[in-house]
Amino acid sequence: MNRWITVALATMAVGAPVWATHAVGTTPPDFNCVDTDGNATTLYEQRGKVVLINFGATW
């Protein structure tokens, strides 16, 4: 069982770049969202800043 888990994790780690849709350094698509204060913002407005987008769930 442990060997199967190791093989599965190694396969996912090696295959992860294949699933990436945007390469580092390319322009990302614009993204519209509402912040925690209720203000609408876009990814373009954050140009030049470090942005962390956290998709969380409370299920």
PDB file of N, CA and C in Angstrom:
ATOM      1  N   MET A   1       0.824  -1.196   0.000  1.00  0.00           N
ATOM      2  CA  MET A   1       0.000   0.000   0.000  1.00  0.00           C
ATOM      3  C   MET A   1       0.868   1.259   0.000  1.00  0.00           C
ATOM      4  N   ASN A   2       1.920   1.287   0.840  1.00  0.00           N
ATOM      5  CA  ASN A   2       2.787   2.459   0.897  1.00  0.00           C
ATOM      6  C   ASN A   2       3.503   2.695  -0.428  1.00  0.00           C
ATOM      7  N   ARG A   3       3.885   1.612  -1.092  1.00  0.00           N
ATOM      8  CA  ARG A   3       4.563   1.763  -2.374  1.00  0.00           C
ATOM      9  C   ARG A   3       3.620   2.371  -3.402  1.00  0.00           C
ATOM     10  N   TRP A   4       2.363   1.974  -3.392  1.00  0.00           N
ATOM     11  CA  TRP A   4       1.374   2.517  -4.318  1.00  0.00           C
ATOM     12  C   TRP A   4       1.200   4.013  -4.091  1.00  0.00           C
ATOM     13  N   ILE A   5       1.136   4.442  -2.847  1.00  0.00           N
ATOM     14  CA  ILE A   5       1.000   5.863  -2.525  1.00  0.00           C
ATOM     15  C   ILE A   5       2.226   6.636  -3.001  1.00  0.00           C
ATOM     16  N   THR A   6       3.402   6.083  -2.788  1.00  0.00           N
ATOM     17  CA  THR A   6       4.635   6.737  -3.233  1.00  0.00           C
ATOM     18  C   THR A   6       4.654   6.899  -4.748  1.00  0.00           C
ATOM     19  N   VAL A   7       4.270   5.867  -5.467  1.00  0.00           N
ATOM     20  CA  VAL A   7       4.235   5.930  -6.927  1.00  0.00           C
ATOM     21  C   VAL A   7       3.200   6.957  -7.388  1.00  0.00           C
ATOM     22  N   ALA A   8       2.044   6.984  -6.756  1.00  0.00           N
ATOM     23  CA  ALA A   8       1.001   7.941  -7.136  1.00  0.00           C
ATOM     24  C   ALA A   8       1.460   9.376  -6.900  1.00  0.00           C
ATOM     25  N   LEU A   9       2.075   9.650  -5.760  1.00  0.00           N
ATOM     26  CA  LEU A   9       2.558  11.002  -5.468  1.00  0.00           C
ATOM     27  C   LEU A   9       3.676  11.419  -6.416  1.00  0.00           C
ATOM     28  N   ALA A  10       4.575  10.507  -6.723  1.00  0.00           N
ATOM     29  CA  ALA A  10       5.660  10.815  -7.655  1.00  0.00           C
ATOM     30  C   ALA A  10       5.113  11.110  -9.049  1.00  0.00           C
ATOM     31  N   THR A  11       4.122  10.355  -9.474  1.00  0.00           N
ATOM     32  CA  THR A  11       3.507  10.578 -10.781  1.00  0.00           C
ATOM     33  C   THR A  11       2.838  11.944 -10.842  1.00  0.00           C
ATOM     34  N   MET A  12       2.136  12.326  -9.788  1.00  0.00           N
ATOM     35  CA  MET A  12       1.489  13.638  -9.757  1.00  0.00           C
ATOM     36  C   MET A  12       2.512  14.764  -9.747  1.00  0.00           C
ATOM     37  N   ALA A  13       3.598  14.592  -9.020  1.00  0.00           N
ATOM     38  CA  ALA A  13       4.629  15.634  -8.944  1.00  0.00           C
ATOM     39  C   ALA A  13       5.315  15.830 -10.286  1.00  0.00           C
ATOM     40  N   VAL A  14       5.585  14.747 -10.976  1.00  0.00           N
ATOM     41  CA  VAL A  14       6.245  14.837 -12.277  1.00  0.00           C
ATOM     42  C   VAL A  14       5.275  15.358 -13.334  1.00  0.00           C
ATOM     43  N   GLY A  15       4.013  14.993 -13.240  1.00  0.00           N
ATOM     44  CA  GLY A  15       3.027  15.395 -14.238  1.00  0.00           C
ATOM     45  C   GLY A  15       2.408  16.754 -14.006  1.00  0.00           C
ATOM     46  N   ALA A  16       2.656  17.389 -12.870  1.00  0.00           N
ATOM     47  CA  ALA A  16       2.028  18.671 -12.553  1.00  0.00           C
ATOM     48  C   ALA A  16       2.287  19.753 -13.598  1.00  0.00           C
ATOM     49  N   PRO A  17       3.503  19.911 -14.119  1.00  0.00           N
ATOM     50  CA  PRO A  17       3.715  20.948 -15.137  1.00  0.00           C
ATOM     51  C   PRO A  17       2.878  20.745 -16.398  1.00  0.00           C
ATOM     52  N   VAL A  18       2.501  19.521 -16.686  1.00  0.00           N
ATOM     53  CA  VAL A  18       1.677  19.250 -17.861  1.00  0.00           C
ATOM     54  C   VAL A  18       0.299  19.874 -17.697  1.00  0.00           C
ATOM     55  N   TRP A  19      -0.216  19.926 -16.461  1.00  0.00           N
ATOM     56  CA  TRP A  19      -1.547  20.458 -16.206  1.00  0.00           C
ATOM     57  C   TRP A  19      -1.572  21.979 -16.095  1.00  0.00           C
ATOM     58  N   ALA A  20      -0.423  22.629 -16.006  1.00  0.00           N
ATOM     59  CA  ALA A  20      -0.369  24.085 -15.882  1.00  0.00           C
ATOM     60  C   ALA A  20      -0.890  24.723 -17.167  1.00  0.00           C
ATOM     61  N   THR A  21      -1.723  25.756 -17.029  1.00  0.00           N
ATOM     62  CA  THR A  21      -2.292  26.398 -18.205  1.00  0.00           C
ATOM     63  C   THR A  21      -1.545  27.653 -18.608  1.00  0.00           C
ATOM     64  N   HIS A  22      -0.828  28.280 -17.683  1.00  0.00           N
ATOM     65  CA  HIS A  22      -0.078  29.496 -17.983  1.00  0.00           C
ATOM     66  C   HIS A  22       1.345  29.343 -17.475  1.00  0.00           C
ATOM     67  N   ALA A  23       2.280  29.635 -18.339  1.00  0.00           N
ATOM     68  CA  ALA A  23       3.681  29.563 -17.943  1.00  0.00           C
ATOM     69  C   ALA A  23       4.050  30.787 -17.111  1.00  0.00           C
ATOM     70  N   VAL A  24       5.043  30.641 -16.271  1.00  0.00           N
ATOM     71  CA  VAL A  24       5.524  31.759 -15.469  1.00  0.00           C
ATOM     72  C   VAL A  24       6.017  32.847 -16.406  1.00  0.00           C
ATOM     73  N   GLY A  25       5.613  34.082 -16.135  1.00  0.00           N
ATOM     74  CA  GLY A  25       6.041  35.212 -16.950  1.00  0.00           C
ATOM     75  C   GLY A  25       5.052  35.610 -18.028  1.00  0.00           C
ATOM     76  N   THR A  26       4.012  34.804 -18.260  1.00  0.00           N
ATOM     77  CA  THR A  26       3.001  35.178 -19.245  1.00  0.00           C
ATOM     78  C   THR A  26       1.908  35.993 -18.571  1.00  0.00           C
ATOM     79  N   THR A  27       1.156  36.728 -19.353  1.00  0.00           N
ATOM     80  CA  THR A  27       0.081  37.552 -18.819  1.00  0.00           C
ATOM     81  C   THR A  27      -1.108  36.662 -18.458  1.00  0.00           C
ATOM     82  N   PRO A  28      -1.576  36.718 -17.214  1.00  0.00           N
ATOM     83  CA  PRO A  28      -2.726  35.900 -16.825  1.00  0.00           C
ATOM     84  C   PRO A  28      -4.022  36.523 -17.342  1.00  0.00           C
ATOM     85  N   PRO A  29      -5.087  35.754 -17.440  1.00  0.00           N
ATOM     86  CA  PRO A  29      -6.365  36.332 -17.840  1.00  0.00           C
ATOM     87  C   PRO A  29      -6.874  37.268 -16.746  1.00  0.00           C
ATOM     88  N   ASP A  30      -7.670  38.279 -17.140  1.00  0.00           N
ATOM     89  CA  ASP A  30      -8.211  39.191 -16.140  1.00  0.00           C
ATOM     90  C   ASP A  30      -9.180  38.426 -15.240  1.00  0.00           C
ATOM     91  N   PHE A  31      -9.235  38.815 -14.000  1.00  0.00           N
ATOM     92  CA  PHE A  31     -10.007  38.101 -12.988  1.00  0.00           C
ATOM     93  C   PHE A  31     -10.795  39.130 -12.194  1.00  0.00           C
ATOM     94  N   ASN A  32     -12.108  39.013 -12.155  1.00  0.00           N
ATOM     95  CA  ASN A  32     -12.962  39.925 -11.399  1.00  0.00           C
ATOM     96  C   ASN A  32     -13.397  39.262 -10.110  1.00  0.00           C
ATOM     97  N   CYS A  33     -13.363  40.013  -9.010  1.00  0.00           N
ATOM     98  CA  CYS A  33     -13.798  39.447  -7.739  1.00  0.00           C
ATOM     99  C   CYS A  33     -14.239  40.565  -6.800  1.00  0.00           C
ATOM    100  N   VAL A  34     -14.791  40.172  -5.676  1.00  0.00           N
ATOM    101  CA  VAL A  34     -15.204  41.102  -4.630  1.00  0.00           C
ATOM    102  C   VAL A  34     -14.376  40.781  -3.400  1.00  0.00           C
ATOM    103  N   ASP A  35     -13.755  41.808  -2.805  1.00  0.00           N
ATOM    104  CA  ASP A  35     -12.921  41.564  -1.630  1.00  0.00           C
ATOM    105  C   ASP A  35     -13.773  41.427  -0.374  1.00  0.00           C
ATOM    106  N   THR A  36     -13.137  41.221   0.755  1.00  0.00           N
ATOM    107  CA  THR A  36     -13.861  40.983   2.007  1.00  0.00           C
ATOM    108  C   THR A  36     -14.603  42.210   2.510  1.00  0.00           C
ATOM    109  N   ASP A  37     -14.274  43.395   1.974  1.00  0.00           N
ATOM    110  CA  ASP A  37     -14.989  44.620   2.345  1.00  0.00           C
ATOM    111  C   ASP A  37     -16.143  44.915   1.401  1.00  0.00           C
ATOM    112  N   GLY A  38     -16.355  44.077   0.395  1.00  0.00           N
ATOM    113  CA  GLY A  38     -17.443  44.260  -0.549  1.00  0.00           C
ATOM    114  C   GLY A  38     -17.082  45.108  -1.757  1.00  0.00           C
ATOM    115  N   ASN A  39     -15.812  45.454  -1.922  1.00  0.00           N
ATOM    116  CA  ASN A  39     -15.369  46.269  -3.053  1.00  0.00           C
ATOM    117  C   ASN A  39     -15.001  45.379  -4.234  1.00  0.00           C
ATOM    118  N   ALA A  40     -15.497  45.753  -5.422  1.00  0.00           N
ATOM    119  CA  ALA A  40     -15.161  45.004  -6.633  1.00  0.00           C
ATOM    120  C   ALA A  40     -13.751  45.379  -7.071  1.00  0.00           C
ATOM    121  N   THR A  41     -13.007  44.393  -7.525  1.00  0.00           N
ATOM    122  CA  THR A  41     -11.650  44.631  -8.008  1.00  0.00           C
ATOM    123  C   THR A  41     -11.343  43.668  -9.142  1.00  0.00           C
ATOM    124  N   THR A  42     -10.340  43.994  -9.921  1.00  0.00           N
ATOM    125  CA  THR A  42      -9.895  43.117 -11.003  1.00  0.00           C
ATOM    126  C   THR A  42      -8.417  42.823 -10.816  1.00  0.00           C
ATOM    127  N   LEU A  43      -7.973  41.776 -11.440  1.00  0.00           N
ATOM    128  CA  LEU A  43      -6.563  41.421 -11.365  1.00  0.00           C
ATOM    129  C   LEU A  43      -5.706  42.500 -12.022  1.00  0.00           C
ATOM    130  N   TYR A  44      -6.232  43.129 -13.077  1.00  0.00           N
ATOM    131  CA  TYR A  44      -5.481  44.175 -13.769  1.00  0.00           C
ATOM    132  C   TYR A  44      -5.193  45.358 -12.842  1.00  0.00           C
ATOM    133  N   GLU A  45      -6.129  45.687 -11.942  1.00  0.00           N
ATOM    134  CA  GLU A  45      -5.926  46.797 -11.001  1.00  0.00           C
ATOM    135  C   GLU A  45      -4.792  46.513 -10.025  1.00  0.00           C
ATOM    136  N   GLN A  46      -4.443  45.260  -9.847  1.00  0.00           N
ATOM    137  CA  GLN A  46      -3.387  44.874  -8.911  1.00  0.00           C
ATOM    138  C   GLN A  46      -2.033  44.734  -9.606  1.00  0.00           C
ATOM    139  N   ARG A  47      -1.941  45.207 -10.827  1.00  0.00           N
ATOM    140  CA  ARG A  47      -0.706  45.074 -11.616  1.00  0.00           C
ATOM    141  C   ARG A  47       0.482  45.667 -10.871  1.00  0.00           C
ATOM    142  N   GLY A  48       1.585  44.914 -10.817  1.00  0.00           N
ATOM    143  CA  GLY A  48       2.793  45.356 -10.139  1.00  0.00           C
ATOM    144  C   GLY A  48       2.841  44.990  -8.666  1.00  0.00           C
ATOM    145  N   LYS A  49       1.761  44.408  -8.151  1.00  0.00           N
ATOM    146  CA  LYS A  49       1.703  44.003  -6.745  1.00  0.00           C
ATOM    147  C   LYS A  49       1.744  42.480  -6.658  1.00  0.00           C
ATOM    148  N   VAL A  50       2.133  41.988  -5.513  1.00  0.00           N
ATOM    149  CA  VAL A  50       2.076  40.551  -5.271  1.00  0.00           C
ATOM    150  C   VAL A  50       0.640  40.218  -4.880  1.00  0.00           C
ATOM    151  N   VAL A  51       0.036  39.257  -5.568  1.00  0.00           N
ATOM    152  CA  VAL A  51      -1.365  38.909  -5.338  1.00  0.00           C
ATOM    153  C   VAL A  51      -1.458  37.434  -4.972  1.00  0.00           C
ATOM    154  N   LEU A  52      -2.178  37.146  -3.904  1.00  0.00           N
ATOM    155  CA  LEU A  52      -2.451  35.766  -3.507  1.00  0.00           C
ATOM    156  C   LEU A  52      -3.947  35.550  -3.643  1.00  0.00           C
ATOM    157  N   ILE A  53      -4.330  34.610  -4.481  1.00  0.00           N
ATOM    158  CA  ILE A  53      -5.741  34.273  -4.654  1.00  0.00           C
ATOM    159  C   ILE A  53      -5.961  32.937  -3.964  1.00  0.00           C
ATOM    160  N   ASN A  54      -6.755  32.955  -2.919  1.00  0.00           N
ATOM    161  CA  ASN A  54      -7.001  31.761  -2.117  1.00  0.00           C
ATOM    162  C   ASN A  54      -8.448  31.334  -2.319  1.00  0.00           C
ATOM    163  N   PHE A  55      -8.644  30.195  -2.960  1.00  0.00           N
ATOM    164  CA  PHE A  55      -9.977  29.650  -3.137  1.00  0.00           C
ATOM    165  C   PHE A  55     -10.232  28.674  -1.996  1.00  0.00           C
ATOM    166  N   GLY A  56     -10.998  29.095  -1.041  1.00  0.00           N
ATOM    167  CA  GLY A  56     -11.273  28.252   0.114  1.00  0.00           C
ATOM    168  C   GLY A  56     -12.699  27.742   0.089  1.00  0.00           C
ATOM    169  N   ALA A  57     -12.944  26.767   0.896  1.00  0.00           N
ATOM    170  CA  ALA A  57     -14.287  26.219   1.016  1.00  0.00           C
ATOM    171  C   ALA A  57     -14.563  25.924   2.480  1.00  0.00           C
ATOM    172  N   THR A  58     -15.807  26.043   2.860  1.00  0.00           N
ATOM    173  CA  THR A  58     -16.187  25.774   4.249  1.00  0.00           C
ATOM    174  C   THR A  58     -17.139  24.590   4.333  1.00  0.00           C
ATOM    175  N   TRP A  59     -16.963  23.617   3.439  1.00  0.00           N
ATOM    176  CA  TRP A  59     -17.853  22.482   3.482  1.00  0.00           C
ATOM    177  C   TRP A  59     -17.532  21.704   4.670  1.00  0.00           C
TER     178      TRP A  59
END
